[in-house]
DNA sequence: CCAGATTAGGCTCCGCCCCA
DNA sequence: TGGGGCGGAGCCTAATCTGG
């Protein structure tokens, strides 16, 4: 009887509508493949209709899901689509290793799906592959953690006579950081060593310094002063962080909390001195970091003044890694629902869940939609081939990793046995075993500070090291910039006028030295520098 | 004949539960 | 705490069916 069943199977295959329905159930509805018939039958009470046929599990997992992936990638590729069309990634890691698989797969998929991919100009190919590779804005904040951990490590090295805090573990982590982490996991609900609250109110100088820098940077970041306040500040030349900074509106000043103020209260001369040393080292580490970031974001940097094309081609790139992090939760939940799901189907489900290719399909015209389904079906053999290749590579990688891990473990075990053997031999040599009575406990390690002048010297050395590092990165940035600008300067020397540069010259018999100078004018391609009397060595200007 | 679909069987992985 | 059994979910492959 007409109206009892819905046609789902035509011309020897399932209709596109049926395919989309199944995909929505699997990806957004979280329905397991086996339970799809149950869900569809349950809907009968509302629709009073049943589909004439429902695809088998095998068909869904081996074909329809692959088609779904191609459709999702097509959406990702389609510049006219504005429906969250990008692959997500965790952009807080510098080299995006977490989702390396997806990036690799992307490279395999574009050639498989984009018609005449090989014919595309190289620049366009590169653009396709490089999209979404931008650094997350939170990089700076995230990277402050390791930088702020390096500071205390250098500090402890500088002040402890043993060269390390004897209360820390035998790893490279500073005792201060270890303490803060342990406290964070102890004092918070479901405490996490990395995400817990920062340690507060401690009398330890390293931790105090860490907390002070944390207040200054993190609290400042949270207040976000108004544009007018920022503009005013750039003109009046005051320091950015004093308590009464014009940057922050009344009542929003940083460091006014009880905790913040207590950190600045003078306690003991020793603690003051130690805190200052630690603060200097930490802030130097942070300066290295901030300069690195600023070099790409300020004028002359590659992200300053991006071209129109770049803005256009990247408008769908996520501005934060929130999506990527949320994907982790989704992945976690999905794995509980579908423990056996394959990595590629997991990724497909994720893309359908987050990018909503279903609504992308709905916005297409009927012929476009049919064409897309047909193209996806046509590409299945190629897809299967690419996926099995990818799977093979991944499997090899995993096996190699396991092998390495096993070898490392074996090595550790051997070392451990050796150490114990050595220790027991020593024990025998001292005949301690014979003396069992009244044996005193091993004394706890004590923290012995270096002599004041040694601390001073060690601190100066550490600071010099960091300053040298800063100088080195500055120099290499300058060199890179100079190299980059050289061709333009050679072709148009007059553009040099007004530029400052370093000039190396020497009096006869004296060692050469660098002097800053400014280009006043260009005559016959000869760079003229006023006020130079001795032999000249001309060098590529540094900017 | 062929593409698409189905089926069966073997296999893996995971969480839960029980028990020693 | 760790091992074993069980069930749920899915993957993969080969053999087979089916309709144009």
Coordinates of C-alpha atoms (C1' of nucleotides) in Angstrom, one line a residue:
Chain A
X1 CA 0.0 0.0 0.0
X2 CA 1.4 3.4 -1.0
X3 CA 2.5 5.3 2.1
X4 CA 3.6 2.2 4.1
X5 CA 7.2 2.3 3.0
X6 CA 9.7 5.0 1.9
X7 CA 11.8 4.3 -1.2
X8 CA 15.4 4.1 -0.1
X9 CA 16.9 1.9 -2.8
X10 CA 16.9 2.9 -6.5
X11 CA 18.9 1.8 -9.5
X12 CA 20.7 -0.9 -7.6
X13 CA 22.0 1.4 -4.8
X14 CA 20.8 3.3 -1.8
X15 CA 19.6 6.8 -2.5
X16 CA 21.6 9.8 -1.5
X17 CA 18.9 10.8 1.0
X18 CA 19.2 7.4 2.7
X19 CA 23.0 7.8 2.8
X20 CA 22.8 11.2 4.4
X21 CA 20.3 10.0 6.9
X22 CA 22.5 7.1 8.0
X23 CA 25.5 9.4 8.2
X24 CA 23.6 11.9 10.4
X25 CA 22.5 9.0 12.7
X26 CA 26.1 7.6 12.9
X27 CA 28.0 10.9 13.3
X28 CA 25.7 13.3 15.0
X29 CA 23.2 10.9 16.6
X30 CA 25.9 8.7 18.1
X31 CA 24.0 5.6 16.9
X32 CA 26.1 2.4 16.6
X33 CA 26.0 0.7 13.3
X34 CA 24.2 -2.3 14.7
X35 CA 21.4 -0.2 16.2
X36 CA 20.6 1.9 13.2
X37 CA 17.6 -0.4 12.3
X38 CA 16.3 -0.1 15.8
X39 CA 16.4 3.7 15.7
X40 CA 14.8 3.8 12.3
X41 CA 12.1 1.4 13.3
X42 CA 11.4 3.4 16.4
X43 CA 10.7 6.5 14.2
X44 CA 8.0 4.5 12.5
X45 CA 5.5 5.4 15.2
X46 CA 5.8 9.0 14.2
X47 CA 6.1 8.7 10.5
X48 CA 4.0 5.6 10.0
X49 CA 6.4 4.7 7.3
X50 CA 9.4 2.3 7.1
X51 CA 12.3 2.5 4.7
X52 CA 12.1 -0.3 2.2
X53 CA 15.7 -1.3 2.9
X54 CA 18.4 -0.3 5.3
X55 CA 22.1 -0.7 4.3
X56 CA 24.2 -3.3 6.1
X57 CA 26.8 -2.6 8.6
X58 CA 29.6 -3.5 6.2
X59 CA 28.3 -1.2 3.6
X60 CA 28.2 1.7 6.0
X61 CA 31.6 1.2 7.6
X62 CA 33.5 0.4 4.4
X63 CA 31.8 2.6 1.9
X64 CA 29.3 5.2 3.1
X65 CA 31.7 6.4 5.8
X66 CA 34.4 6.9 3.2
X67 CA 32.0 8.8 1.0
X68 CA 31.3 11.0 4.0
X69 CA 34.9 11.7 4.5
X70 CA 35.3 12.9 0.9
X71 CA 32.2 15.1 1.2
X72 CA 33.6 16.6 4.4
X73 CA 36.9 17.3 2.7
X74 CA 35.1 18.7 -0.3
X75 CA 33.4 21.2 2.0
X76 CA 36.8 22.0 3.6
X77 CA 38.2 22.7 0.2
X78 CA 35.2 24.7 -1.1
X79 CA 36.1 28.4 -0.7
X80 CA 32.4 29.4 -1.0
X81 CA 31.5 27.3 2.0
X82 CA 31.5 29.3 5.2
X83 CA 30.4 26.5 7.5
X84 CA 33.4 26.1 9.8
X85 CA 35.2 24.5 6.9
X86 CA 38.6 23.5 8.3
X87 CA 40.3 20.6 9.8
X88 CA 40.8 21.2 13.4
X89 CA 44.1 20.9 15.1
X90 CA 45.8 21.6 18.3
X91 CA 47.7 24.6 17.4
X92 CA 49.3 25.2 20.8
X93 CA 52.1 22.7 20.0
X94 CA 54.6 24.3 17.8
X95 CA 54.8 21.7 15.2
X96 CA 51.3 20.3 15.5
X97 CA 52.4 16.8 16.2
X98 CA 49.1 15.6 17.7
X99 CA 47.3 15.8 14.5
X100 CA 50.2 14.9 12.3
X101 CA 48.1 12.1 11.0
X102 CA 45.3 14.3 9.8
X103 CA 47.8 16.7 8.2
X104 CA 49.4 13.8 6.3
X105 CA 46.1 12.5 5.3
X106 CA 45.1 15.9 4.0
X107 CA 48.1 15.7 1.7
X108 CA 47.0 12.3 0.5
X109 CA 43.4 13.4 0.1
X110 CA 43.8 16.5 -1.9
X111 CA 45.4 14.7 -4.8
X112 CA 42.7 12.0 -4.6
X113 CA 39.8 14.4 -4.5
X114 CA 40.7 17.6 -6.3
X115 CA 40.4 17.0 -10.0
X116 CA 43.6 17.8 -11.9
X117 CA 45.4 18.3 -8.7
X118 CA 48.7 17.6 -10.3
X119 CA 48.1 20.3 -12.9
X120 CA 47.7 23.0 -10.2
X121 CA 50.6 25.5 -9.9
X122 CA 53.0 24.7 -7.1
X123 CA 52.1 27.8 -5.3
X124 CA 48.5 26.8 -5.1
X125 CA 49.4 23.3 -3.9
X126 CA 51.6 24.7 -1.2
X127 CA 48.8 27.1 -0.1
X128 CA 46.4 24.2 0.2
X129 CA 48.8 22.2 2.3
X130 CA 49.9 25.1 4.4
X131 CA 46.5 26.5 5.3
X132 CA 45.7 26.2 9.0
X133 CA 49.4 26.0 10.0
X134 CA 49.3 29.3 11.8
X135 CA 50.5 29.7 15.3
X136 CA 47.8 29.9 17.9
X137 CA 47.7 33.3 19.7
X138 CA 47.9 31.5 23.0
X139 CA 51.3 30.2 22.1
X140 CA 52.9 33.1 24.0
X141 CA 51.0 32.3 27.2
X142 CA 51.5 28.5 26.9
X143 CA 55.2 28.9 26.2
X144 CA 55.5 31.1 29.3
X145 CA 55.2 28.0 31.4
X146 CA 58.4 26.3 30.2
X147 CA 60.2 29.7 30.2
X148 CA 59.1 30.5 33.7
X149 CA 60.2 27.0 34.7
X150 CA 63.7 27.6 33.3
X151 CA 64.1 30.7 35.4
X152 CA 63.8 28.9 38.8
X153 CA 66.1 26.1 37.5
X154 CA 68.8 28.6 36.7
X155 CA 68.1 30.4 40.0
X156 CA 68.6 27.2 42.0
X157 CA 71.7 26.4 40.1
X158 CA 73.0 29.8 40.9
X159 CA 72.3 29.8 44.6
X160 CA 72.6 26.1 45.8
X161 CA 76.1 24.9 46.6
X162 CA 75.2 21.5 45.1
X163 CA 74.2 23.1 41.9
X164 CA 70.6 21.9 42.3
X165 CA 67.9 22.0 45.0
X166 CA 68.6 18.8 47.1
X167 CA 64.8 18.6 47.8
X168 CA 63.9 18.2 44.1
X169 CA 63.7 15.0 42.3
X170 CA 66.5 13.7 40.1
X171 CA 65.1 15.2 37.0
X172 CA 65.7 18.6 35.4
X173 CA 62.7 20.2 37.0
X174 CA 63.4 23.0 39.5
X175 CA 62.5 22.3 43.1
X176 CA 60.3 25.4 43.0
X177 CA 58.3 24.1 40.0
X178 CA 58.0 20.6 41.5
X179 CA 56.7 22.2 44.7
X180 CA 54.1 24.3 42.9
X181 CA 53.0 21.4 40.8
X182 CA 52.6 19.1 43.8
X183 CA 50.7 21.7 45.7
X184 CA 48.5 22.4 42.7
X185 CA 47.5 18.7 42.5
X186 CA 47.0 18.5 46.3
X187 CA 44.9 21.6 46.9
X188 CA 42.4 21.4 44.0
X189 CA 39.5 19.1 43.4
X190 CA 40.6 16.3 41.1
X191 CA 43.9 18.2 41.2
X192 CA 46.1 18.4 38.2
X193 CA 49.8 19.0 38.3
X194 CA 49.6 21.3 35.3
X195 CA 46.2 22.8 35.4
X196 CA 45.8 23.3 39.1
X197 CA 45.9 26.7 40.9
X198 CA 49.3 28.2 41.2
X199 CA 50.9 27.9 44.6
X200 CA 50.2 30.9 46.8
X201 CA 51.5 32.5 49.9
X202 CA 54.7 30.5 50.0
X203 CA 57.8 31.8 51.6
X204 CA 60.1 30.3 49.0
X205 CA 61.7 32.9 46.9
X206 CA 61.6 31.0 43.7
X207 CA 57.9 30.3 44.1
X208 CA 57.3 33.9 45.2
X209 CA 59.1 35.2 42.2
X210 CA 57.1 32.9 39.9
X211 CA 53.9 34.0 41.5
X212 CA 54.8 37.6 41.1
X213 CA 55.5 37.2 37.4
X214 CA 52.4 35.2 37.0
X215 CA 50.3 38.0 38.6
X216 CA 51.9 40.6 36.5
X217 CA 51.5 38.8 33.2
X218 CA 48.4 36.7 33.6
X219 CA 46.3 39.2 35.5
X220 CA 47.3 41.9 33.1
X221 CA 46.2 39.8 30.3
X222 CA 42.8 39.3 31.8
X223 CA 42.1 42.9 32.4
X224 CA 42.6 44.0 28.7
X225 CA 42.7 47.8 28.9
X226 CA 40.6 49.9 26.5
X227 CA 42.1 51.0 23.2
X228 CA 42.0 54.6 24.4
X229 CA 43.9 53.7 27.5
X230 CA 46.5 51.9 25.4
X231 CA 46.8 54.8 22.9
X232 CA 47.3 57.2 25.8
X233 CA 49.9 55.0 27.4
X234 CA 51.9 54.8 24.2
X235 CA 52.2 58.6 24.3
X236 CA 52.9 59.3 27.9
X237 CA 55.9 57.0 28.1
X238 CA 55.2 55.5 31.6
X239 CA 56.0 52.0 32.5
X240 CA 53.3 49.5 31.8
X241 CA 53.1 47.6 35.0
X242 CA 53.2 49.9 38.1
X243 CA 50.2 49.7 40.4
X244 CA 48.8 53.0 39.3
X245 CA 49.4 52.4 35.6
X246 CA 47.2 54.6 33.3
X247 CA 46.6 51.4 31.3
X248 CA 44.1 50.1 33.7
X249 CA 40.9 51.8 34.7
X250 CA 40.2 52.7 38.4
X251 CA 39.6 49.7 40.6
X252 CA 41.0 47.3 38.0
X253 CA 44.6 47.7 38.9
X254 CA 46.7 44.6 38.9
X255 CA 48.2 43.2 42.1
X256 CA 45.6 44.7 44.4
X257 CA 44.3 41.4 45.7
X258 CA 45.3 40.4 49.3
X259 CA 47.5 37.7 47.8
X260 CA 49.1 40.1 45.3
X261 CA 49.9 42.7 47.9
X262 CA 51.2 40.1 50.4
X263 CA 53.7 39.0 47.8
X264 CA 55.2 42.4 47.6
X265 CA 55.5 42.9 51.4
X266 CA 59.0 42.9 52.6
X267 CA 59.8 39.9 54.7
X268 CA 63.4 39.2 55.3
X269 CA 66.5 40.7 53.6
X270 CA 67.6 37.2 52.5
X271 CA 64.3 36.4 50.9
X272 CA 64.2 39.9 49.3
X273 CA 67.6 39.3 47.7
X274 CA 66.8 35.8 46.6
X275 CA 63.4 36.8 45.1
X276 CA 65.1 39.6 43.2
X277 CA 67.6 37.2 41.7
X278 CA 64.9 34.7 40.8
X279 CA 62.8 37.5 39.3
X280 CA 65.6 38.7 37.1
X281 CA 66.3 35.3 35.8
X282 CA 62.6 34.5 35.1
X283 CA 61.9 37.8 33.4
X284 CA 65.0 37.4 31.2
X285 CA 63.7 34.1 30.1
X286 CA 60.3 35.6 29.4
X287 CA 62.0 38.5 27.5
X288 CA 63.5 35.9 25.1
X289 CA 60.1 34.5 24.5
X290 CA 58.3 37.8 24.1
X291 CA 60.9 39.1 21.7
X292 CA 60.5 36.0 19.6
X293 CA 56.8 36.5 19.4
X294 CA 57.1 40.3 18.8
X295 CA 59.5 39.8 15.9
X296 CA 56.8 38.2 13.8
X297 CA 53.8 40.3 15.0
X298 CA 55.3 43.9 15.0
X299 CA 56.2 46.0 11.9
X300 CA 58.7 44.1 9.6
X301 CA 57.4 40.8 11.0
X302 CA 55.7 38.3 8.7
X303 CA 52.3 38.6 10.4
X304 CA 52.3 42.4 10.4
X305 CA 50.1 43.8 7.6
X306 CA 49.2 40.4 6.0
X307 CA 48.1 40.6 2.3
X308 CA 44.5 40.6 1.3
X309 CA 44.9 37.2 -0.3
X310 CA 46.3 35.8 3.0
X311 CA 43.4 37.2 5.0
X312 CA 40.9 35.9 2.5
X313 CA 42.4 32.4 2.3
X314 CA 42.7 32.1 6.1
X315 CA 39.4 33.6 7.2
X316 CA 38.2 30.1 8.2
X317 CA 41.2 29.2 10.2
X318 CA 40.2 29.0 13.9
X319 CA 41.4 31.9 16.0
X320 CA 41.9 29.8 19.1
X321 CA 42.6 26.2 19.7
X322 CA 39.3 25.8 21.7
X323 CA 37.9 23.7 18.8
X324 CA 40.9 21.4 18.8
X325 CA 40.7 21.0 22.6
X326 CA 37.0 20.3 22.4
X327 CA 37.7 17.7 19.8
X328 CA 39.7 15.9 22.4
X329 CA 36.6 15.7 24.7
X330 CA 34.5 14.6 21.7
X331 CA 37.1 12.0 20.8
X332 CA 37.2 10.7 24.3
X333 CA 33.4 10.3 24.5
X334 CA 33.2 8.8 21.0
X335 CA 35.8 6.2 22.0
X336 CA 33.7 5.1 24.9
X337 CA 30.6 4.8 22.7
X338 CA 32.5 3.0 19.9
X339 CA 35.6 1.3 21.3
X340 CA 36.5 -0.4 18.1
X341 CA 36.1 2.5 15.7
X342 CA 39.0 3.0 13.2
X343 CA 41.1 6.1 13.3
X344 CA 39.8 7.3 9.9
X345 CA 36.2 6.7 10.7
X346 CA 36.8 8.5 14.0
X347 CA 38.1 11.5 12.1
X348 CA 35.2 11.4 9.6
X349 CA 32.7 11.3 12.5
X350 CA 34.5 14.3 14.1
X351 CA 34.4 16.3 10.9
X352 CA 30.7 15.6 10.3
X353 CA 30.0 16.4 13.9
X354 CA 31.9 19.7 14.0
X355 CA 31.9 21.0 10.4
X356 CA 28.3 20.1 9.6
X357 CA 28.7 18.9 6.1
X358 CA 25.1 17.9 6.3
X359 CA 23.9 21.5 6.3
X360 CA 26.5 22.3 3.6
X361 CA 24.9 19.6 1.5
X362 CA 21.4 21.1 2.1
X363 CA 22.6 24.5 0.9
X364 CA 23.6 23.0 -2.5
X365 CA 21.3 22.8 -5.5
X366 CA 20.0 19.4 -6.3
X367 CA 22.3 18.7 -9.2
X368 CA 25.3 19.9 -7.2
X369 CA 24.3 17.6 -4.4
X370 CA 23.9 14.6 -6.7
X371 CA 27.2 15.4 -8.4
X372 CA 29.0 15.5 -5.0
X373 CA 27.6 12.1 -4.0
X374 CA 28.5 10.6 -7.3
X375 CA 32.0 12.0 -7.2
X376 CA 32.5 10.6 -3.7
X377 CA 31.3 7.2 -4.9
X378 CA 33.7 7.2 -7.8
X379 CA 36.6 8.0 -5.6
X380 CA 36.1 5.1 -3.2
X381 CA 38.7 2.7 -4.7
X382 CA 41.3 5.4 -4.6
X383 CA 40.4 6.3 -1.1
X384 CA 40.6 2.7 0.1
X385 CA 44.1 2.5 -1.4
X386 CA 45.3 5.7 0.2
X387 CA 43.8 4.7 3.6
X388 CA 45.4 1.2 3.6
X389 CA 48.7 2.8 2.7
X390 CA 48.3 5.3 5.5
X391 CA 47.3 2.6 7.9
X392 CA 50.4 0.6 7.0
X393 CA 52.7 3.5 7.7
X394 CA 51.0 4.3 11.0
X395 CA 51.3 0.6 12.1
X396 CA 55.0 0.6 11.3
X397 CA 55.4 3.8 13.3
X398 CA 53.6 2.4 16.3
X399 CA 55.7 -0.8 16.1
X400 CA 58.9 1.2 15.9
X401 CA 57.8 3.3 18.9
X402 CA 56.9 0.2 21.0
X403 CA 60.3 -1.3 20.1
X404 CA 62.1 1.8 21.2
X405 CA 60.2 1.9 24.4
X406 CA 60.9 -1.7 25.1
X407 CA 64.6 -1.2 24.5
X408 CA 64.7 1.9 26.7
X409 CA 63.0 0.0 29.5
X410 CA 65.5 -2.9 29.2
X411 CA 68.4 -0.4 29.4
X412 CA 66.9 1.2 32.5
X413 CA 66.4 -2.1 34.1
X414 CA 70.0 -3.1 33.4
X415 CA 71.2 0.2 34.8
X416 CA 69.1 -0.2 37.9
X417 CA 70.5 -3.7 38.5
X418 CA 74.0 -2.4 38.1
X419 CA 73.4 0.5 40.5
X420 CA 72.0 -1.9 43.1
X421 CA 74.8 -4.2 42.6
X422 CA 77.3 -1.4 43.1
X423 CA 75.5 -0.1 46.1
X424 CA 75.4 -3.6 47.8
X425 CA 79.1 -4.0 47.1
X426 CA 79.8 -0.7 48.8
X427 CA 77.6 -1.7 51.7
X428 CA 79.7 -4.9 52.0
X429 CA 82.9 -3.0 51.8
X430 CA 81.9 -0.8 54.8
X431 CA 80.7 -3.9 56.7
X432 CA 77.6 -2.0 57.6
X433 CA 75.5 -5.2 57.4
X434 CA 77.3 -6.4 60.6
X435 CA 76.1 -3.4 62.5
X436 CA 72.4 -3.7 62.7
X437 CA 71.8 -2.1 66.1
X438 CA 71.2 1.6 66.6
X439 CA 71.9 2.4 63.0
X440 CA 70.9 5.9 62.5
X441 CA 68.5 6.9 59.7
X442 CA 70.0 8.4 56.5
X443 CA 69.9 12.1 57.1
X444 CA 67.7 14.2 54.9
X445 CA 69.6 16.2 52.3
X446 CA 70.2 19.8 53.5
X447 CA 70.1 22.8 51.3
X448 CA 73.4 24.6 51.5
X449 CA 73.6 28.1 50.0
X450 CA 76.7 29.2 48.2
X451 CA 78.7 32.1 49.6
X452 CA 77.2 35.5 48.8
X453 CA 80.0 36.4 46.3
X454 CA 79.6 33.0 44.6
X455 CA 75.9 33.5 44.3
X456 CA 76.5 36.9 42.8
X457 CA 79.0 35.6 40.3
X458 CA 76.8 32.6 39.4
X459 CA 73.8 35.0 38.9
X460 CA 75.8 37.3 36.7
X461 CA 77.0 34.4 34.6
X462 CA 73.4 33.1 34.2
X463 CA 72.3 36.6 33.2
X464 CA 75.1 37.0 30.8
X465 CA 74.1 33.6 29.3
X466 CA 70.6 34.8 28.8
X467 CA 71.6 38.2 27.5
X468 CA 73.9 36.5 25.0
X469 CA 71.0 34.3 23.9
X470 CA 68.9 37.4 23.4
X471 CA 71.6 39.1 21.5
X472 CA 72.2 36.0 19.3
X473 CA 68.5 35.7 18.3
X474 CA 68.4 39.5 17.7
X475 CA 71.5 39.2 15.5
X476 CA 70.2 36.3 13.5
X477 CA 66.8 38.0 13.0
X478 CA 68.7 41.1 11.7
X479 CA 70.8 39.0 9.5
X480 CA 67.8 37.2 8.0
X481 CA 66.1 40.5 7.5
X482 CA 69.1 42.0 5.8
X483 CA 69.5 39.1 3.5
X484 CA 65.8 39.3 2.6
X485 CA 65.9 43.0 1.9
X486 CA 69.2 43.0 0.0
X487 CA 67.9 42.3 -3.5
X488 CA 65.4 45.2 -3.2
X489 CA 68.1 47.5 -1.9
X490 CA 70.5 46.6 -4.7
X491 CA 67.8 47.3 -7.4
X492 CA 66.8 50.6 -5.7
X493 CA 69.8 52.0 -3.7
X494 CA 68.0 55.3 -3.1
X495 CA 65.7 53.5 -0.8
X496 CA 68.6 53.3 1.6
X497 CA 68.5 57.0 2.3
X498 CA 67.5 57.6 5.9
X499 CA 68.2 54.0 7.0
X500 CA 70.4 53.3 10.0
X501 CA 73.1 50.7 9.8
X502 CA 76.2 49.4 11.4
X503 CA 79.5 50.5 9.9
X504 CA 82.8 48.8 10.5
X505 CA 86.0 50.8 10.4
X506 CA 89.3 51.2 12.1
X507 CA 92.2 53.6 12.5
X508 CA 95.4 52.2 10.9
X509 CA 96.9 49.6 13.2
X510 CA 93.9 49.5 15.5
X511 CA 91.3 46.7 15.6
X512 CA 88.1 47.3 13.6
X513 CA 85.0 48.4 15.4
X514 CA 81.3 48.7 14.6
X515 CA 79.7 52.2 14.5
X516 CA 76.1 53.1 14.0
X517 CA 75.5 55.4 11.0
X518 CA 72.8 56.8 8.9
X519 CA 72.6 56.9 5.1
X520 CA 72.3 60.6 4.0
X521 CA 72.4 60.2 0.2
X522 CA 73.3 57.9 -2.7
X523 CA 75.7 59.1 -5.5
X524 CA 76.5 56.8 -8.4
X525 CA 75.7 53.6 -6.4
X526 CA 78.3 54.5 -3.8
X527 CA 77.2 54.6 -0.2
X528 CA 78.4 57.9 1.4
X529 CA 78.9 58.0 5.0
X530 CA 79.8 61.4 6.6
X531 CA 82.3 61.9 9.3
X532 CA 84.5 58.9 8.5
X533 CA 88.1 59.6 8.1
X534 CA 90.0 56.3 8.1
X535 CA 90.0 53.2 5.9
X536 CA 86.5 52.0 5.3
X537 CA 85.1 48.5 5.1
X538 CA 81.6 48.5 3.7
X539 CA 79.2 45.8 4.9
X540 CA 75.7 44.9 4.3
X541 CA 73.7 47.2 6.5
X542 CA 71.9 45.6 9.4
X543 CA 68.4 46.8 10.2
Chain B
dC1 C1' 29.8 -8.3 -17.1
dC2 C1' 30.2 -5.1 -13.4
dA3 C1' 29.3 -2.1 -9.6
dG4 C1' 27.0 -2.2 -5.6
dA5 C1' 25.3 -4.7 -1.7
dT6 C1' 25.1 -8.6 1.6
dT7 C1' 26.6 -12.2 4.6
dA8 C1' 29.6 -15.0 7.4
dG9 C1' 33.4 -15.8 10.0
dG10 C1' 37.4 -14.5 12.3
dC11 C1' 39.6 -11.0 14.7
dT12 C1' 40.6 -6.8 17.9
dC13 C1' 39.7 -3.6 21.5
dC14 C1' 37.4 -1.9 25.5
dG15 C1' 34.7 -1.8 29.8
dC16 C1' 32.5 -4.3 33.3
dC17 C1' 32.2 -7.9 36.6
dC18 C1' 33.9 -11.5 39.4
dC19 C1' 37.2 -13.9 42.0
dA20 C1' 41.5 -15.2 44.1
Chain C
dT1 C1' 45.4 -5.7 42.3
dG2 C1' 45.4 -8.5 38.4
dG3 C1' 43.6 -12.1 35.4
dG4 C1' 39.8 -14.2 33.0
dG5 C1' 35.2 -14.3 31.1
dC6 C1' 31.7 -11.9 28.8
dG7 C1' 29.3 -8.8 25.9
dG8 C1' 29.2 -4.7 22.8
dA9 C1' 31.1 -2.4 18.9
dG10 C1' 33.5 -2.5 14.9
dC11 C1' 37.1 -4.0 11.2
dC12 C1' 38.4 -6.9 7.4
dT13 C1' 38.1 -10.2 3.9
dA14 C1' 36.2 -13.6 0.9
dA15 C1' 32.4 -15.5 -1.2
dT16 C1' 28.2 -14.6 -3.0
dC17 C1' 24.0 -12.3 -4.7
dT18 C1' 21.6 -8.9 -7.7
dG19 C1' 20.0 -5.7 -11.0
dG20 C1' 21.0 -2.8 -14.9

